[in-house]
XYZ file of C-alpha atoms in Angstrom:
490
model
C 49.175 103.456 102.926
C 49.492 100.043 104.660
C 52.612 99.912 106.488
C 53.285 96.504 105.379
C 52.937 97.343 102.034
C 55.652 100.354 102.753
C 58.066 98.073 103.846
C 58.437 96.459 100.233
C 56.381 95.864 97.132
C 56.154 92.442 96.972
C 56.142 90.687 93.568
C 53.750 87.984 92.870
C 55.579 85.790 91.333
C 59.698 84.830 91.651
C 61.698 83.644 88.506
C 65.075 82.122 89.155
C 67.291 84.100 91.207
C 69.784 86.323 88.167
C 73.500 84.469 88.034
C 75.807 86.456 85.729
C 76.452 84.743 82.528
C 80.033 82.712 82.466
C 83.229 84.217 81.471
C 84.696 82.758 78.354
C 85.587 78.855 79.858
C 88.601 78.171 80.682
C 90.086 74.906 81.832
C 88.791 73.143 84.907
C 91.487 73.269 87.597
C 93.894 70.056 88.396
C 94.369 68.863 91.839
C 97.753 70.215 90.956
C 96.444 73.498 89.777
C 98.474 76.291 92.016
C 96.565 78.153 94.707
C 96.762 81.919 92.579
C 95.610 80.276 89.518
C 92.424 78.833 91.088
C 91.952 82.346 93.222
C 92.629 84.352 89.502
C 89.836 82.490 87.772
C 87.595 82.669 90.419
C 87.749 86.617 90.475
C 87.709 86.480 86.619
C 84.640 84.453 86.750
C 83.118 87.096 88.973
C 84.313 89.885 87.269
C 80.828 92.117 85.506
C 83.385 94.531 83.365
C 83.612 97.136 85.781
C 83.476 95.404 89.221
C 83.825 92.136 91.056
C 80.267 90.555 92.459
C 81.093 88.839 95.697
C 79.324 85.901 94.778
C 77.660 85.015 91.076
C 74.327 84.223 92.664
C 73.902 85.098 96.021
C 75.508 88.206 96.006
C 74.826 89.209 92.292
C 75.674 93.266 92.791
C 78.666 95.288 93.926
C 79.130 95.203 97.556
C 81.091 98.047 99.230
C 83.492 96.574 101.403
C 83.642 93.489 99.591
C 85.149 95.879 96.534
C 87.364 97.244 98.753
C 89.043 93.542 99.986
C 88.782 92.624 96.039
C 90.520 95.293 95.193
C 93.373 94.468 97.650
C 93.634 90.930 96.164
C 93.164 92.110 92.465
C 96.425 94.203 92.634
C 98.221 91.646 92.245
C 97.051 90.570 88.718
C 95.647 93.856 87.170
C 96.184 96.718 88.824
C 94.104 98.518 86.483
C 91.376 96.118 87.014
C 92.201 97.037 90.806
C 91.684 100.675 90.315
C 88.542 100.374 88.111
C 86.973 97.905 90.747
C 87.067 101.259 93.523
C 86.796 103.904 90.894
C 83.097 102.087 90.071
C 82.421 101.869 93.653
C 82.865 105.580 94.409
C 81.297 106.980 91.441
C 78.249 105.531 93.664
C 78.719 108.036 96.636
C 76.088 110.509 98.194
C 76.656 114.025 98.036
C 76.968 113.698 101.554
C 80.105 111.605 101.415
C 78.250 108.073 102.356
C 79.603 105.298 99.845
C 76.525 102.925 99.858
C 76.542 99.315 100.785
C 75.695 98.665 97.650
C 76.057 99.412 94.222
C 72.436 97.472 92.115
C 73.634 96.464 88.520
C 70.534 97.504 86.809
C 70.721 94.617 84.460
C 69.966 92.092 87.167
C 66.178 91.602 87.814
C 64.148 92.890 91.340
C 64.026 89.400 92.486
C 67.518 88.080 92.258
C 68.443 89.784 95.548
C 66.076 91.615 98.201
C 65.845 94.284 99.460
C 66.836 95.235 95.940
C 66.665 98.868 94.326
C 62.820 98.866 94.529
C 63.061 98.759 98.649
C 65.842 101.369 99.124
C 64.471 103.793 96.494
C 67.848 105.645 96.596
C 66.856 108.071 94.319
C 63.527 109.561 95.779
C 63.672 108.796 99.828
C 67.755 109.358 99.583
C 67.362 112.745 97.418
C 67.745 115.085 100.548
C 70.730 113.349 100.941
C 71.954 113.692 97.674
C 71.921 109.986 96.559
C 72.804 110.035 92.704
C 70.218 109.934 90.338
C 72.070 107.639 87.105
C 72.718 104.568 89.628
C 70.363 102.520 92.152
C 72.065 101.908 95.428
C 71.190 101.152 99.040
C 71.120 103.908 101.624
C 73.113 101.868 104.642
C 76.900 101.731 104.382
C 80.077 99.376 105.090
C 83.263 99.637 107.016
C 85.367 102.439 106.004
C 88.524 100.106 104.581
C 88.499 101.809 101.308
C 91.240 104.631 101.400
C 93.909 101.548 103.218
C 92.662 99.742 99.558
C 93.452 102.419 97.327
C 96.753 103.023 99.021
C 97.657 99.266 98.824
C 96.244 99.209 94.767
C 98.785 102.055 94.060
C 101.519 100.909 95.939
C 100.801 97.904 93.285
C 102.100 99.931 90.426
C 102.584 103.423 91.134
C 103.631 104.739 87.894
C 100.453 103.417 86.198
C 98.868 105.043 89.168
C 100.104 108.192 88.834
C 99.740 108.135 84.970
C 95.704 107.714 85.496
C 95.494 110.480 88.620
C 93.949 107.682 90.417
C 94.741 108.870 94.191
C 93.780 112.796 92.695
C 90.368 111.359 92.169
C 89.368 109.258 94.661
C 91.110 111.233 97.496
C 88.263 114.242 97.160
C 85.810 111.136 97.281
C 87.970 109.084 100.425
C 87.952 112.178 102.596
C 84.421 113.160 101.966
C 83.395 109.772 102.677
C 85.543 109.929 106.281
C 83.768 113.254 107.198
C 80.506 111.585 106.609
C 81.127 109.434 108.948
C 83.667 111.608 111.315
C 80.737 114.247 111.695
C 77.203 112.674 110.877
C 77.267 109.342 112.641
C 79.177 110.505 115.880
C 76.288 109.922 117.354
C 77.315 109.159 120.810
C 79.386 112.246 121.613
C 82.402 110.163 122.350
C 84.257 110.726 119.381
C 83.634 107.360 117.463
C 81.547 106.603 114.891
C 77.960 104.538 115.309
C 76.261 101.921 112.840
C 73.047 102.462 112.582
C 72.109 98.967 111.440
C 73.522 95.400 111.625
C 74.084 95.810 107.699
C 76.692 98.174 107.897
C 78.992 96.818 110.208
C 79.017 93.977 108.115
C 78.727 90.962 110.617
C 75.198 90.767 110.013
C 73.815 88.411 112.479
C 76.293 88.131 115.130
C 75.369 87.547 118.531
C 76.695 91.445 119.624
C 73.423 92.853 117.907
C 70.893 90.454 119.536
C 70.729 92.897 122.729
C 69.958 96.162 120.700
C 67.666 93.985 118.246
C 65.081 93.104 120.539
C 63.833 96.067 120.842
C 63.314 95.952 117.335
C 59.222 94.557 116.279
C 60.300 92.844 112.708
C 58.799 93.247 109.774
C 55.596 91.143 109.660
C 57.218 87.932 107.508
C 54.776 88.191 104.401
C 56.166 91.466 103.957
C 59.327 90.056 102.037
C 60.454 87.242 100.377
C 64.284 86.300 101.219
C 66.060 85.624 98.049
C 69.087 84.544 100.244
C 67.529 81.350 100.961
C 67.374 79.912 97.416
C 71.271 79.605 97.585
C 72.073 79.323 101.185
C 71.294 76.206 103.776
C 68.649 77.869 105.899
C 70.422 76.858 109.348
C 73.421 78.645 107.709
C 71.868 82.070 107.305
C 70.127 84.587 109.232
C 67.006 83.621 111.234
C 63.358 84.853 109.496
C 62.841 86.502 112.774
C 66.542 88.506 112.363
C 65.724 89.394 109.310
C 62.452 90.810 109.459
C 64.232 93.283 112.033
C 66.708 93.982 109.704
C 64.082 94.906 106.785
C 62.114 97.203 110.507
C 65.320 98.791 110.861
C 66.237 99.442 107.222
C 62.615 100.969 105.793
C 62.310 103.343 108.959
C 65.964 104.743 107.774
C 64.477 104.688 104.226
C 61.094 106.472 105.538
C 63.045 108.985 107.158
C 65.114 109.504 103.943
C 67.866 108.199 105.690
C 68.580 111.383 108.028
C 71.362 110.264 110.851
C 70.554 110.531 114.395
C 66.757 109.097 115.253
C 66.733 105.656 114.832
C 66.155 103.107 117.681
C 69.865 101.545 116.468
C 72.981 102.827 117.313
C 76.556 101.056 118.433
C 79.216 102.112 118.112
C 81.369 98.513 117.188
C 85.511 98.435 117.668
C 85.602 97.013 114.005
C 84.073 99.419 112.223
C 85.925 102.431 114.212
C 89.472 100.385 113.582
C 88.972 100.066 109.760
C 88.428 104.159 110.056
C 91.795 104.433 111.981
C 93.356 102.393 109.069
C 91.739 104.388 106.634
C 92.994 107.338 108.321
C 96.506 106.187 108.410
C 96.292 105.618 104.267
C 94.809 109.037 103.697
C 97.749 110.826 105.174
C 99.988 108.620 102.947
C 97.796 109.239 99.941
C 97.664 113.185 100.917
C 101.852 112.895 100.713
C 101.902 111.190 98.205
C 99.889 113.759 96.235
C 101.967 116.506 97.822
C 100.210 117.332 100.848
C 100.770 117.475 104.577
C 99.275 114.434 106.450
C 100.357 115.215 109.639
C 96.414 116.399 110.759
C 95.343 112.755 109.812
C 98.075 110.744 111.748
C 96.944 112.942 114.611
C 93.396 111.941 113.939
C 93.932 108.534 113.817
C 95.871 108.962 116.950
C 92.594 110.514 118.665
C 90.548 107.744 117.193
C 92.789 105.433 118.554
C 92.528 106.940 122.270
C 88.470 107.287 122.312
C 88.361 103.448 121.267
C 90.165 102.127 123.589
C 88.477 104.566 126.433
C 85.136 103.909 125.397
C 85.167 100.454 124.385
C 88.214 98.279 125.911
C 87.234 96.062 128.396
C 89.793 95.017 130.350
C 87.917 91.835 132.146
C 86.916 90.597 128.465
C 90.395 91.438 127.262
C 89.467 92.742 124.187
C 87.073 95.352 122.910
C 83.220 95.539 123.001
C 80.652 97.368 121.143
C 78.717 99.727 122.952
C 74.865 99.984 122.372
C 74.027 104.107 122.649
C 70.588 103.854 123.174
C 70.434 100.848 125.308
C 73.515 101.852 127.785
C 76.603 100.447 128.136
C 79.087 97.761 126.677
C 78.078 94.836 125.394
C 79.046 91.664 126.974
C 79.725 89.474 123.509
C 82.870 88.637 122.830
C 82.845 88.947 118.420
C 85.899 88.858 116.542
C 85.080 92.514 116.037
C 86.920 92.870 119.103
C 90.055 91.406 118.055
C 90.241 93.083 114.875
C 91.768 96.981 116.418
C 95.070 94.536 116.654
C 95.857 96.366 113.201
C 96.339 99.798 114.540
C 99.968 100.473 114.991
C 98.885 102.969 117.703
C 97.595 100.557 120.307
C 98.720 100.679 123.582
C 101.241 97.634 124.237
C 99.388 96.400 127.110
C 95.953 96.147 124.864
C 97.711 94.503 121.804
C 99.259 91.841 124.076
C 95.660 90.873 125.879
C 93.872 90.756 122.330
C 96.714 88.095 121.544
C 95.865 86.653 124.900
C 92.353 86.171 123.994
C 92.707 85.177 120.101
C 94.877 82.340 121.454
C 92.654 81.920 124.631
C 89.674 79.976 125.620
C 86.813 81.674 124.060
C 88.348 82.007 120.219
C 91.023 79.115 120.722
C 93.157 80.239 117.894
C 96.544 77.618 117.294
C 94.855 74.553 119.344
C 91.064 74.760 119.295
C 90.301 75.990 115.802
C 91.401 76.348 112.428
C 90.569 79.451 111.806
C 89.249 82.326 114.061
C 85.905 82.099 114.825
C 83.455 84.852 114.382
C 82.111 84.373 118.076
C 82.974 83.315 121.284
C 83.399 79.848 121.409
C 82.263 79.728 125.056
C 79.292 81.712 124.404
C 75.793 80.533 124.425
C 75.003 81.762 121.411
C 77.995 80.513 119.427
C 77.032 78.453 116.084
C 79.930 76.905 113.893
C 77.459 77.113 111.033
C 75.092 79.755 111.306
C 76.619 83.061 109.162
C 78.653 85.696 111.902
C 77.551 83.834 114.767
C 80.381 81.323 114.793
C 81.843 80.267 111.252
C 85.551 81.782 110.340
C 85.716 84.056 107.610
C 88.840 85.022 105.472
C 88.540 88.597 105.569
C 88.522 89.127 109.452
C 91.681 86.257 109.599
C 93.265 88.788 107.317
C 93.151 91.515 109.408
C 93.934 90.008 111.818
C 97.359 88.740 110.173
C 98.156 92.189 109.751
C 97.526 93.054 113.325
C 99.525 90.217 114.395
C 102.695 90.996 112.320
C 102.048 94.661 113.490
C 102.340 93.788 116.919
C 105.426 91.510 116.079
C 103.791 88.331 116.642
C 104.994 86.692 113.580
C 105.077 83.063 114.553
C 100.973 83.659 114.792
C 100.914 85.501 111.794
C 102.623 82.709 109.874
C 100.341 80.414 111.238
C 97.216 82.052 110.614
C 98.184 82.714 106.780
C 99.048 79.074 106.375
C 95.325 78.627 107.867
C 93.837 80.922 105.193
C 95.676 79.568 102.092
C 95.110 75.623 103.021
C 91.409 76.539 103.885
C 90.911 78.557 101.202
C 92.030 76.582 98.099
C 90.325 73.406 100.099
C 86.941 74.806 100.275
C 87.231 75.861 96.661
C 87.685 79.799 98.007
C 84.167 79.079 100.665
C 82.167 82.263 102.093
C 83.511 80.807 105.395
C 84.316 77.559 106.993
C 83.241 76.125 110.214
C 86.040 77.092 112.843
C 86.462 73.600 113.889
C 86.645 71.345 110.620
C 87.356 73.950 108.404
C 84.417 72.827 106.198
C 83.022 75.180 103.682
C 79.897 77.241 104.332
C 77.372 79.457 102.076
C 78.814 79.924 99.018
C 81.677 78.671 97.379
C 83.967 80.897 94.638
C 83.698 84.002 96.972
C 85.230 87.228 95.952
C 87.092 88.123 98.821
C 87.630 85.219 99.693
C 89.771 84.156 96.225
C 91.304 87.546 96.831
C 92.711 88.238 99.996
C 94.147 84.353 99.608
C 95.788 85.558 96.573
C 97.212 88.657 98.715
C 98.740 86.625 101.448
C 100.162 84.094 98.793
C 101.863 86.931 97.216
C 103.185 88.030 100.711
C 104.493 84.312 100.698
C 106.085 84.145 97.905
C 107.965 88.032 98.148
C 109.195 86.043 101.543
C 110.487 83.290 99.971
C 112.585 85.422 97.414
C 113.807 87.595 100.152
C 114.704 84.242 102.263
C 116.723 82.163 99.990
C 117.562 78.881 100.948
C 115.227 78.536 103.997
C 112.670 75.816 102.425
C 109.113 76.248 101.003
C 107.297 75.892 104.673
C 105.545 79.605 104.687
C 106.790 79.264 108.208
C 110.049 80.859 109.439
C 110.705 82.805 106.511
C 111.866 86.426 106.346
C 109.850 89.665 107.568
C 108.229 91.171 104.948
C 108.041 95.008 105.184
C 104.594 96.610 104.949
C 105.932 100.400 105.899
C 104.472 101.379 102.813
C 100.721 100.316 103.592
C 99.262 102.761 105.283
C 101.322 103.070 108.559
C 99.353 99.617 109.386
C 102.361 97.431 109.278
């Protein structure tokens, strides 16, 4: 068969890209409108009846990480909805533990999204694998932030929690999924965990995967038709030339029914590896909470911990770097990837205090320069306010990286960054992510995670405020709010 025509059937023709049809409609918002009411009804608009789509026509499936940040936000105004929203996600896994990047909502047609079912072909080329056969997913995966999610959803309302069995379920599913990745994409030796594509890290197109993407020959353009670009500015997505690596890298995976180990991409990215350590951290609480010991998962963590900062702290860049496996070394970009191990209570002093360095610094100019925290170096020649991970701010890594701050007991930052996320957020009208600079909104606008990790820090505002009496409305200089509870990232 012609390799081009492996690499996707192409359709002939292309109706209009799938949007969900609206929620029963409910008053437009006010200027005066509060902040969680505008976040509620966007996730209420993107709600399908059994999980959140990121975005009603861009991103017209369930994404895997995305779910997971949802969830986090959803807590907060149906924990039920919260628990549902993961539960639908993991009924998706592999028999080999992988939860898929995403989750295809069979109701949506081919063309509303590529590469859709028809290119991943879960069920035959992922069989081996042990893909399920009653849903269509893809065969890449997402940052491992789901157990920290389903700790923080039944912290939300434990009783109701406990009343469904929701950690005794998904905790068989959460730990397979971590020795998927513990012992099948360790694929440097070191101890950490590779990507095998840009896809799964998540940052798509950012300037740390240029390096290991040359070597990539792209997919011959007629090959595939991007359905990205009927909804997105083309100088605010990923280039044709990126992507037709991306579709390379992802139908050789496919074509070797996605077996670990021989493709020509490999890093291993601080992000990524961080989100595992979290995850870790919430899997011994969930394994307590259920009765268990989780003493051999704090001490995994702890290991985690020590092989990323030996194999990918760099002490010149002051922060971490990814390392590329099969091209050698550490990668000299400086992504927001490398700021975001500030989360992990376990980092050495030294390293948490140079990340802070650098957030504040010259290349991501947090508190002076921007608004938000870039997704790339500012200084860097490839940095692009506009253009997707390669410059713009998103709300889910300046979350994060409000945890890590508070963690590390920075908490004038912290209360500066959340202000950032909730003034930016409600502004843009909940934006995919802003430019760093003006804070205007880029690609699409009602985002998912975007409406819900807002509506997480708000509540973390407002549980402030109560505990703080008498100190004003300004979220800054209230009282310390006590995360002990979420998953020994506090």
């Amino acid at each position: 068969m012609d390799r081009t025509a492996q690499l996707t059937a192409r359709p002939t023709e292309y109706g209009i890209a799938y949007a969900p049809p609206a929620p029963a409609a409910s008053p437009a918002p006010s200027p005066t409108t509060p902040l969680h009411v505008r976040a509620a009804r966007v996730l209420e608009a993107n709600w399908t009846g059994t999980s959140t789509v990121p975005s009603r026509k861009l991103y017209p499936h369930q994404w895997s990480w995305d779910s997971a940040f949802i969830a986090i936000g959803l807590r907060h105004l149906s924990p039920l909805r919260a628990q549902t929203e993961l539960e639908t996600l993991l009924a998706a896994q592999w028999a080999d533990g992988r939860v898929p990047h995403i989750v295809f909502n069979p109701s949506v047609p081919l063309d509303a999204y590529f590469p859709g079912p028809d290119f991943w072909r879960s069920a035959t080329a992922g069989r081996a694998a042990g893909a399920p056969r009653t849903v269509q997913t893809s065969g890449i995966v997402q940052p491992p932030v789901h157990a920290l999610a389903v700790w923080l959803v039944h912290r939300a309302d434990p009783e109701l929690s406990r009343a469904r069995g929701f950690l005794a379920r998904t905790y068989p599913r959460l730990a397979a999924w971590h020795r998927y990745l513990l012992h099948r994409r360790d694929l440097g030796g070191g101890g950490l965990v590779s990507v095998v594509h840009p896809w799964e890290q998540g940052m798509d197109n950012s300037p740390c995967w240029d390096a290991p993407l040359a070597r990539i020959a792209p997919a011959p353009a007629r090959s595939f038709r991007r359905a990205d670009l009927d909804h997105g500015a083309p100088e605010d997505r990923p280039t044709d030339l990126d992507y037709g690596r991306y579709v390379r890298l992802a139908a050789d995976y496919r074509d070797a029914r996605y077996a670990d180990g021989g493709g020509e991409f490999a890093v291993e990215d601080p992000a990524f590896n961080a989100l595992l350590i979290a995850s870790e951290h919430a899997l011994a609480r969930i394994a307590g909470e259920l009765g268990a010991a989780g003493t051999a998962r704090h001490a995994r963590a702890e290991r985690l911990t020590a092989a990323l900062v030996e194999r990918l702290w760099s002490p010149a860049a002051g922060m971490f770097l990814c390392r590329d496996l099969r091209g050698g070394g550490l990668i000299p970009e400086r992504g927001v990837s490398g700021l975001v191990p500030l989360l992990l209570p376990g980092l050495p002093g030294e390293a948490a205090a140079a990340l802070v360095r650098t957030l504040c610094g010259p290349h991501f100019g947090f508190g002076h320069r921007t608004r938000l925290v870039p997704s790339h170096d500012l200084l860097g020649e490839a940095f692009d306010p506009h253009r997707y991970w390669r410059g713009p701010a998103w709300f889910n890594t300046a979350w994060l990286l409000e945890r890590g701050l508070r963690t590390h007991g920075e908490r004038a930052l912290a209360d500066a960054l959340r202000d950032a996320v909730l003034e930016l957020a409600d502004g843009t009208g909940f934006a995919e992510y802003v430019d760093p600079y003006t804070g205007e909104a880029c690609g699409a606008t009602g985002f998912g995670w975007t409406a819900a990790l807002a509506l997480d820090l708000h509540h973390e505002l407002h549980q402030e405020l109560l505990k703080s009496p008498g100190q004003g409305v300004s979220p800054s200089g209230t009282g310390t709010f006590d995360r002990s509870d979420e998953g020994g990232v506090r």
